[in-house]
Tab-separated table of N, CA and C in Angstrom:
chain	number	residue	atom	x	y	z
A	14	MET	N	-39.774	-119.743	57.875
A	14	MET	CA	-38.852	-118.645	57.670
A	14	MET	C	-39.630	-117.337	57.763
A	15	SER	N	-39.120	-116.380	58.500
A	15	SER	CA	-39.825	-115.110	58.684
A	15	SER	C	-39.406	-114.115	57.598
A	16	THR	N	-40.329	-113.246	57.304
A	16	THR	CA	-40.071	-112.187	56.327
A	16	THR	C	-39.421	-111.012	57.043
A	17	PRO	N	-38.333	-110.477	56.473
A	17	PRO	CA	-37.690	-109.330	57.139
A	17	PRO	C	-38.603	-108.102	57.118
A	18	SER	N	-38.437	-107.246	58.085
A	18	SER	CA	-39.202	-106.002	58.136
A	18	SER	C	-38.824	-105.125	56.949
A	19	PRO	N	-39.806	-104.390	56.417
A	19	PRO	CA	-39.483	-103.511	55.291
A	19	PRO	C	-38.556	-102.372	55.727
A	20	VAL	N	-37.754	-101.926	54.812
A	20	VAL	CA	-36.860	-100.795	55.056
A	20	VAL	C	-37.663	-99.509	54.900
A	21	HIS	N	-37.475	-98.569	55.775
A	21	HIS	CA	-38.144	-97.272	55.693
A	21	HIS	C	-37.091	-96.231	55.301
A	22	LEU	N	-37.045	-95.925	54.017
A	22	LEU	CA	-36.019	-95.024	53.496
A	22	LEU	C	-36.249	-93.563	53.868
A	23	LYS	N	-37.483	-93.192	54.161
A	23	LYS	CA	-37.820	-91.800	54.480
A	23	LYS	C	-37.375	-90.863	53.354
A	24	LEU	N	-37.793	-91.187	52.145
A	24	LEU	CA	-37.421	-90.416	50.962
A	24	LEU	C	-37.916	-88.981	51.039
A	25	SER	N	-37.142	-88.072	50.519
A	25	SER	CA	-37.573	-86.688	50.385
A	25	SER	C	-37.583	-86.247	48.923
A	26	ASP	N	-37.036	-87.099	48.025
A	26	ASP	CA	-36.981	-86.746	46.608
A	26	ASP	C	-36.600	-87.988	45.806
A	27	VAL	N	-37.031	-88.041	44.562
A	27	VAL	CA	-36.622	-89.070	43.606
A	27	VAL	C	-36.300	-88.359	42.308
A	28	ARG	N	-35.142	-88.632	41.750
A	28	ARG	CA	-34.722	-87.983	40.500
A	28	ARG	C	-34.255	-89.039	39.507
A	29	ALA	N	-34.864	-89.020	38.342
A	29	ALA	CA	-34.469	-89.939	37.273
A	29	ALA	C	-33.261	-89.369	36.524
A	30	PHE	N	-32.480	-90.261	35.938
A	30	PHE	CA	-31.414	-89.884	35.013
A	30	PHE	C	-31.889	-90.245	33.621
A	31	ILE	N	-31.846	-89.278	32.706
A	31	ILE	CA	-32.159	-89.575	31.310
A	31	ILE	C	-30.990	-89.128	30.449
A	32	GLY	N	-30.840	-89.776	29.329
A	32	GLY	CA	-29.737	-89.465	28.437
A	32	GLY	C	-30.143	-88.476	27.360
A	33	SER	N	-29.205	-88.213	26.471
A	33	SER	CA	-29.440	-87.281	25.377
A	33	SER	C	-28.615	-87.704	24.168
A	34	LYS	N	-29.175	-87.493	23.002
A	34	LYS	CA	-28.433	-87.749	21.763
A	34	LYS	C	-27.496	-86.577	21.500
A	35	ASP	N	-28.011	-85.377	21.682
A	35	ASP	CA	-27.231	-84.134	21.599
A	35	ASP	C	-27.566	-83.356	22.869
A	36	PHE	N	-26.638	-83.339	23.796
A	36	PHE	CA	-26.851	-82.760	25.125
A	36	PHE	C	-27.381	-81.329	25.056
A	37	ASP	N	-26.770	-80.486	24.226
A	37	ASP	CA	-27.170	-79.079	24.153
A	37	ASP	C	-28.577	-78.913	23.590
A	38	ILE	N	-28.913	-79.688	22.564
A	38	ILE	CA	-30.260	-79.602	21.985
A	38	ILE	C	-31.294	-80.108	22.991
A	39	SER	N	-31.003	-81.203	23.669
A	39	SER	CA	-31.953	-81.711	24.665
A	39	SER	C	-32.146	-80.718	25.805
A	40	ARG	N	-31.079	-80.142	26.259
A	40	ARG	CA	-31.194	-79.152	27.343
A	40	ARG	C	-32.033	-77.958	26.896
A	41	ALA	N	-31.798	-77.474	25.680
A	41	ALA	CA	-32.582	-76.361	25.144
A	41	ALA	C	-34.057	-76.746	24.992
A	42	PHE	N	-34.304	-77.980	24.579
A	42	PHE	CA	-35.672	-78.477	24.448
A	42	PHE	C	-36.395	-78.412	25.794
A	43	TYR	N	-35.776	-78.947	26.828
A	43	TYR	CA	-36.423	-78.939	28.147
A	43	TYR	C	-36.584	-77.517	28.679
A	44	GLU	N	-35.635	-76.652	28.413
A	44	GLU	CA	-35.788	-75.254	28.823
A	44	GLU	C	-36.954	-74.603	28.081
A	45	ALA	N	-37.143	-74.935	26.799
A	45	ALA	CA	-38.267	-74.395	26.036
A	45	ALA	C	-39.603	-74.893	26.590
A	46	LEU	N	-39.581	-76.055	27.264
A	46	LEU	CA	-40.786	-76.598	27.885
A	46	LEU	C	-40.971	-76.122	29.331
A	47	GLY	N	-40.156	-75.175	29.756
A	47	GLY	CA	-40.344	-74.558	31.059
A	47	GLY	C	-39.432	-75.030	32.173
A	48	TRP	N	-38.514	-75.956	31.874
A	48	TRP	CA	-37.553	-76.409	32.883
A	48	TRP	C	-36.416	-75.402	32.958
A	49	THR	N	-35.763	-75.309	34.095
A	49	THR	CA	-34.575	-74.474	34.225
A	49	THR	C	-33.389	-75.376	34.577
A	50	THR	N	-32.210	-74.924	34.213
A	50	THR	CA	-30.995	-75.665	34.525
A	50	THR	C	-30.466	-75.158	35.856
A	51	GLU	N	-30.510	-76.019	36.875
A	51	GLU	CA	-30.037	-75.635	38.213
A	51	GLU	C	-28.559	-75.920	38.403
A	52	TYR	N	-28.058	-76.906	37.693
A	52	TYR	CA	-26.646	-77.280	37.788
A	52	TYR	C	-26.226	-77.726	36.403
A	53	LEU	N	-24.989	-77.401	36.041
A	53	LEU	CA	-24.494	-77.787	34.727
A	53	LEU	C	-22.996	-78.013	34.798
A	54	ASP	N	-22.572	-79.156	34.278
A	54	ASP	CA	-21.158	-79.368	34.000
A	54	ASP	C	-21.069	-79.998	32.618
A	55	ASP	N	-19.921	-80.498	32.254
A	55	ASP	CA	-19.728	-81.022	30.900
A	55	ASP	C	-20.549	-82.274	30.617
A	56	GLN	N	-20.934	-83.019	31.644
A	56	GLN	CA	-21.618	-84.300	31.453
A	56	GLN	C	-23.043	-84.370	31.989
A	57	LEU	N	-23.465	-83.373	32.765
A	57	LEU	CA	-24.713	-83.497	33.507
A	57	LEU	C	-25.373	-82.143	33.710
A	58	ALA	N	-26.699	-82.139	33.593
A	58	ALA	CA	-27.484	-80.945	33.924
A	58	ALA	C	-28.611	-81.372	34.853
A	59	LEU	N	-28.809	-80.621	35.909
A	59	LEU	CA	-29.953	-80.843	36.782
A	59	LEU	C	-31.060	-79.913	36.305
A	60	MET	N	-32.143	-80.518	35.790
A	60	MET	CA	-33.252	-79.758	35.230
A	60	MET	C	-34.361	-79.682	36.270
A	61	ALA	N	-34.921	-78.489	36.469
A	61	ALA	CA	-35.938	-78.279	37.499
A	61	ALA	C	-37.167	-77.600	36.926
A	62	ASN	N	-38.313	-77.999	37.453
A	62	ASN	CA	-39.589	-77.364	37.143
A	62	ASN	C	-40.384	-77.383	38.445
A	63	GLY	N	-40.426	-76.241	39.110
A	63	GLY	CA	-41.029	-76.199	40.436
A	63	GLY	C	-40.213	-77.061	41.389
A	64	ASP	N	-40.873	-77.966	42.089
A	64	ASP	CA	-40.201	-78.856	43.034
A	64	ASP	C	-39.748	-80.165	42.397
A	65	HIS	N	-39.842	-80.271	41.072
A	65	HIS	CA	-39.554	-81.526	40.380
A	65	HIS	C	-38.261	-81.403	39.576
A	66	ARG	N	-37.439	-82.467	39.633
A	66	ARG	CA	-36.129	-82.416	39.004
A	66	ARG	C	-35.782	-83.756	38.372
A	67	PHE	N	-34.922	-83.668	37.363
A	67	PHE	CA	-34.300	-84.866	36.800
A	67	PHE	C	-32.912	-84.478	36.312
A	68	TYR	N	-32.079	-85.493	36.125
A	68	TYR	CA	-30.738	-85.275	35.602
A	68	TYR	C	-30.717	-85.613	34.119
A	69	LEU	N	-30.215	-84.693	33.330
A	69	LEU	CA	-29.992	-84.906	31.904
A	69	LEU	C	-28.507	-85.192	31.725
A	70	GLN	N	-28.212	-86.327	31.094
A	70	GLN	CA	-26.821	-86.754	30.942
A	70	GLN	C	-26.334	-86.587	29.505
A	71	ARG	N	-25.073	-86.353	29.359
A	71	ARG	CA	-24.435	-86.384	28.048
A	71	ARG	C	-24.069	-87.856	27.792
A	72	TYR	N	-25.085	-88.646	27.495
A	72	TYR	CA	-24.894	-90.073	27.267
A	72	TYR	C	-26.009	-90.551	26.347
A	73	TYR	N	-25.645	-91.326	25.344
A	73	TYR	CA	-26.643	-91.810	24.385
A	73	TYR	C	-26.496	-93.301	24.163
A	74	GLN	N	-27.570	-93.999	24.388
A	74	GLN	CA	-27.696	-95.396	24.005
A	74	GLN	C	-29.123	-95.528	23.489
A	75	LYS	N	-29.257	-95.656	22.178
A	75	LYS	CA	-30.543	-95.617	21.498
A	75	LYS	C	-31.601	-96.494	22.154
A	76	ASP	N	-31.316	-97.779	22.374
A	76	ASP	CA	-32.315	-98.687	22.945
A	76	ASP	C	-32.788	-98.226	24.320
A	77	TRP	N	-31.856	-97.760	25.141
A	77	TRP	CA	-32.217	-97.304	26.477
A	77	TRP	C	-33.123	-96.072	26.405
A	78	LEU	N	-32.704	-95.073	25.624
A	78	LEU	CA	-33.470	-93.830	25.582
A	78	LEU	C	-34.846	-94.028	24.969
A	79	GLU	N	-34.937	-94.854	23.938
A	79	GLU	CA	-36.229	-95.072	23.299
A	79	GLU	C	-37.143	-95.964	24.138
A	80	ASN	N	-36.655	-96.441	25.275
A	80	ASN	CA	-37.476	-97.188	26.223
A	80	ASN	C	-37.614	-96.455	27.550
A	81	THR	N	-37.170	-95.207	27.607
A	81	THR	CA	-37.298	-94.387	28.808
A	81	THR	C	-38.569	-93.557	28.701
A	82	MET	N	-39.337	-93.525	29.796
A	82	MET	CA	-40.569	-92.741	29.834
A	82	MET	C	-40.659	-91.996	31.159
A	83	LEU	N	-41.171	-90.791	31.089
A	83	LEU	CA	-41.464	-90.009	32.287
A	83	LEU	C	-42.954	-89.684	32.263
A	84	HIS	N	-43.631	-89.908	33.356
A	84	HIS	CA	-45.057	-89.598	33.481
A	84	HIS	C	-45.167	-88.313	34.285
A	85	LEU	N	-45.715	-87.266	33.671
A	85	LEU	CA	-45.791	-85.945	34.292
A	85	LEU	C	-47.260	-85.537	34.398
A	86	THR	N	-47.707	-85.198	35.570
A	86	THR	CA	-49.081	-84.747	35.743
A	86	THR	C	-49.167	-83.261	35.411
A	87	VAL	N	-50.122	-82.913	34.536
A	87	VAL	CA	-50.315	-81.528	34.101
A	87	VAL	C	-51.771	-81.137	34.319
A	88	ALA	N	-52.041	-79.841	34.315
A	88	ALA	CA	-53.401	-79.357	34.528
A	88	ALA	C	-54.257	-79.482	33.277
A	89	ASP	N	-53.641	-79.331	32.082
A	89	ASP	CA	-54.419	-79.298	30.844
A	89	ASP	C	-53.594	-79.894	29.700
A	90	ALA	N	-53.884	-81.133	29.346
A	90	ALA	CA	-53.124	-81.828	28.300
A	90	ALA	C	-53.276	-81.156	26.942
A	91	ALA	N	-54.456	-80.621	26.648
A	91	ALA	CA	-54.674	-79.959	25.354
A	91	ALA	C	-53.864	-78.674	25.256
A	92	ALA	N	-53.821	-77.905	26.325
A	92	ALA	CA	-53.021	-76.674	26.325
A	92	ALA	C	-51.543	-77.009	26.170
A	93	CYS	N	-51.096	-78.066	26.833
A	93	CYS	CA	-49.697	-78.495	26.692
A	93	CYS	C	-49.408	-78.855	25.241
A	94	HIS	N	-50.317	-79.585	24.618
A	94	HIS	CA	-50.116	-79.962	23.217
A	94	HIS	C	-49.950	-78.731	22.345
A	95	ALA	N	-50.844	-77.761	22.494
A	95	ALA	CA	-50.781	-76.549	21.671
A	95	ALA	C	-49.476	-75.790	21.898
A	96	GLN	N	-49.072	-75.644	23.144
A	96	GLN	CA	-47.848	-74.897	23.453
A	96	GLN	C	-46.609	-75.623	22.929
A	97	ILE	N	-46.562	-76.941	23.101
A	97	ILE	CA	-45.394	-77.701	22.657
A	97	ILE	C	-45.335	-77.757	21.139
A	98	ALA	N	-46.484	-77.900	20.489
A	98	ALA	CA	-46.508	-77.883	19.018
A	98	ALA	C	-45.949	-76.564	18.499
A	99	ALA	N	-46.279	-75.460	19.155
A	99	ALA	CA	-45.745	-74.152	18.752
A	99	ALA	C	-44.232	-74.090	18.931
A	100	VAL	N	-43.738	-74.643	20.033
A	100	VAL	CA	-42.290	-74.670	20.279
A	100	VAL	C	-41.587	-75.508	19.210
A	101	LEU	N	-42.160	-76.656	18.877
A	101	LEU	CA	-41.525	-77.560	17.918
A	101	LEU	C	-41.605	-77.058	16.485
A	102	ALA	N	-42.506	-76.135	16.208
A	102	ALA	CA	-42.652	-75.596	14.850
A	102	ALA	C	-41.373	-74.926	14.354
A	103	SER	N	-40.513	-74.509	15.271
A	103	SER	CA	-39.249	-73.869	14.876
A	103	SER	C	-38.302	-74.851	14.198
A	104	GLY	N	-38.480	-76.147	14.478
A	104	GLY	CA	-37.588	-77.158	13.916
A	104	GLY	C	-36.236	-77.231	14.606
A	105	ALA	N	-36.098	-76.547	15.737
A	105	ALA	CA	-34.801	-76.449	16.418
A	105	ALA	C	-34.461	-77.649	17.295
A	106	TYR	N	-35.392	-78.597	17.433
A	106	TYR	CA	-35.187	-79.660	18.413
A	106	TYR	C	-35.122	-81.050	17.786
A	107	GLY	N	-34.502	-81.137	16.634
A	107	GLY	CA	-34.240	-82.423	16.004
A	107	GLY	C	-35.489	-83.251	15.789
A	108	ASP	N	-35.475	-84.476	16.304
A	108	ASP	CA	-36.569	-85.429	16.096
A	108	ASP	C	-37.690	-85.306	17.126
A	109	ALA	N	-37.673	-84.281	17.957
A	109	ALA	CA	-38.732	-84.111	18.957
A	109	ALA	C	-40.074	-83.965	18.250
A	110	ARG	N	-41.109	-84.547	18.874
A	110	ARG	CA	-42.448	-84.445	18.300
A	110	ARG	C	-43.488	-84.549	19.409
A	111	VAL	N	-44.723	-84.183	19.062
A	111	VAL	CA	-45.825	-84.210	20.013
A	111	VAL	C	-47.057	-84.774	19.308
A	112	ALA	N	-47.845	-85.548	20.047
A	112	ALA	CA	-49.095	-86.100	19.524
A	112	ALA	C	-50.271	-85.424	20.230
A	113	PRO	N	-51.399	-85.285	19.532
A	113	PRO	CA	-52.577	-84.690	20.175
A	113	PRO	C	-53.005	-85.513	21.388
A	114	PRO	N	-53.647	-84.861	22.356
A	114	PRO	CA	-54.069	-85.587	23.552
A	114	PRO	C	-55.107	-86.657	23.228
A	115	LYS	N	-55.050	-87.729	24.021
A	115	LYS	CA	-56.060	-88.774	23.883
A	115	LYS	C	-56.397	-89.315	25.262
A	116	HIS	N	-57.617	-89.815	25.370
A	116	HIS	CA	-58.060	-90.394	26.640
A	116	HIS	C	-57.548	-91.819	26.737
A	117	GLU	N	-56.887	-92.137	27.830
A	117	GLU	CA	-56.371	-93.485	28.051
A	117	GLU	C	-57.290	-94.248	28.998
A	118	ASP	N	-57.303	-95.557	28.862
A	118	ASP	CA	-58.180	-96.412	29.660
A	118	ASP	C	-57.967	-96.262	31.165
A	119	TYR	N	-56.771	-95.870	31.579
A	119	TYR	CA	-56.510	-95.758	33.015
A	119	TYR	C	-57.030	-94.444	33.607
A	120	GLY	N	-57.707	-93.624	32.773
A	120	GLY	CA	-58.414	-92.462	33.304
A	120	GLY	C	-57.809	-91.105	33.034
A	121	ALA	N	-56.663	-91.046	32.404
A	121	ALA	CA	-56.030	-89.748	32.143
A	121	ALA	C	-56.190	-89.359	30.678
A	122	ARG	N	-56.206	-88.083	30.441
A	122	ARG	CA	-56.101	-87.534	29.085
A	122	ARG	C	-54.618	-87.204	28.916
A	123	VAL	N	-53.979	-87.787	27.890
A	123	VAL	CA	-52.521	-87.732	27.796
A	123	VAL	C	-52.063	-87.136	26.469
A	124	THR	N	-51.121	-86.217	26.557
A	124	THR	CA	-50.388	-85.736	25.400
A	124	THR	C	-49.022	-86.400	25.451
A	125	TYR	N	-48.665	-87.094	24.382
A	125	TYR	CA	-47.368	-87.772	24.310
A	125	TYR	C	-46.382	-86.867	23.601
A	126	VAL	N	-45.200	-86.758	24.207
A	126	VAL	CA	-44.125	-85.926	23.654
A	126	VAL	C	-42.855	-86.778	23.618
A	127	TRP	N	-42.179	-86.785	22.470
A	127	TRP	CA	-40.893	-87.460	22.348
A	127	TRP	C	-39.830	-86.385	22.321
A	128	ASP	N	-38.849	-86.480	23.224
A	128	ASP	CA	-37.785	-85.484	23.254
A	128	ASP	C	-36.808	-85.743	22.095
A	129	PRO	N	-35.803	-84.908	21.907
A	129	PRO	CA	-34.898	-85.066	20.760
A	129	PRO	C	-34.151	-86.400	20.703
A	130	ALA	N	-34.060	-87.114	21.827
A	130	ALA	CA	-33.353	-88.399	21.852
A	130	ALA	C	-34.311	-89.593	21.830
A	131	GLY	N	-35.613	-89.341	21.841
A	131	GLY	CA	-36.588	-90.418	21.810
A	131	GLY	C	-37.209	-90.761	23.150
A	132	VAL	N	-36.848	-90.042	24.225
A	132	VAL	CA	-37.471	-90.251	25.529
A	132	VAL	C	-38.945	-89.841	25.419
A	133	LEU	N	-39.831	-90.701	25.922
A	133	LEU	CA	-41.268	-90.439	25.829
A	133	LEU	C	-41.784	-89.815	27.122
A	134	LEU	N	-42.387	-88.646	26.987
A	134	LEU	CA	-43.009	-87.950	28.104
A	134	LEU	C	-44.517	-88.149	28.014
A	135	HIS	N	-45.131	-88.590	29.097
A	135	HIS	CA	-46.580	-88.716	29.176
A	135	HIS	C	-47.063	-87.500	29.961
A	136	LEU	N	-47.659	-86.536	29.318
A	136	LEU	CA	-48.207	-85.373	30.008
A	136	LEU	C	-49.668	-85.686	30.312
A	137	ALA	N	-49.932	-86.113	31.526
A	137	ALA	CA	-51.239	-86.657	31.896
A	137	ALA	C	-52.070	-85.684	32.706
A	138	GLU	N	-53.280	-85.460	32.214
A	138	GLU	CA	-54.273	-84.662	32.917
A	138	GLU	C	-55.269	-85.645	33.517
A	139	TRP	N	-55.389	-85.616	34.835
A	139	TRP	CA	-56.320	-86.516	35.519
A	139	TRP	C	-57.668	-85.833	35.584
A	140	ARG	N	-58.685	-86.498	35.082
A	140	ARG	CA	-60.029	-85.915	35.034
A	140	ARG	C	-60.945	-86.647	35.988
A	141	GLY	N	-61.904	-85.877	36.531
A	141	GLY	CA	-62.937	-86.475	37.373
A	141	GLY	C	-62.398	-86.892	38.649
């Protein structure tokens, strides 16, 4: 039996959908982290940071969100930690939290950030 030829999708973009426990608080959280809202309706926001985008949904399922992760490459994980800790000090973003950067075995220095719904962001600085 022969193996079929692979499909060549010719992708130009990939966008994840993530949910929110409180849509407005999550949207404000991402805006405080430098994202802008490019599109907004009652159920969906397209969040952008440079050429990178994701969809924020007005949808909450605890198990799903607490198992959702986004890996984001950053220039300086320590600077991100300091800036995000300052943003979170206001207490305006519910259960959002940030952990100090740590070196991971796969070679990145990572600051972990949990958004207000429990989505885990890996802010990874690649060194060397």
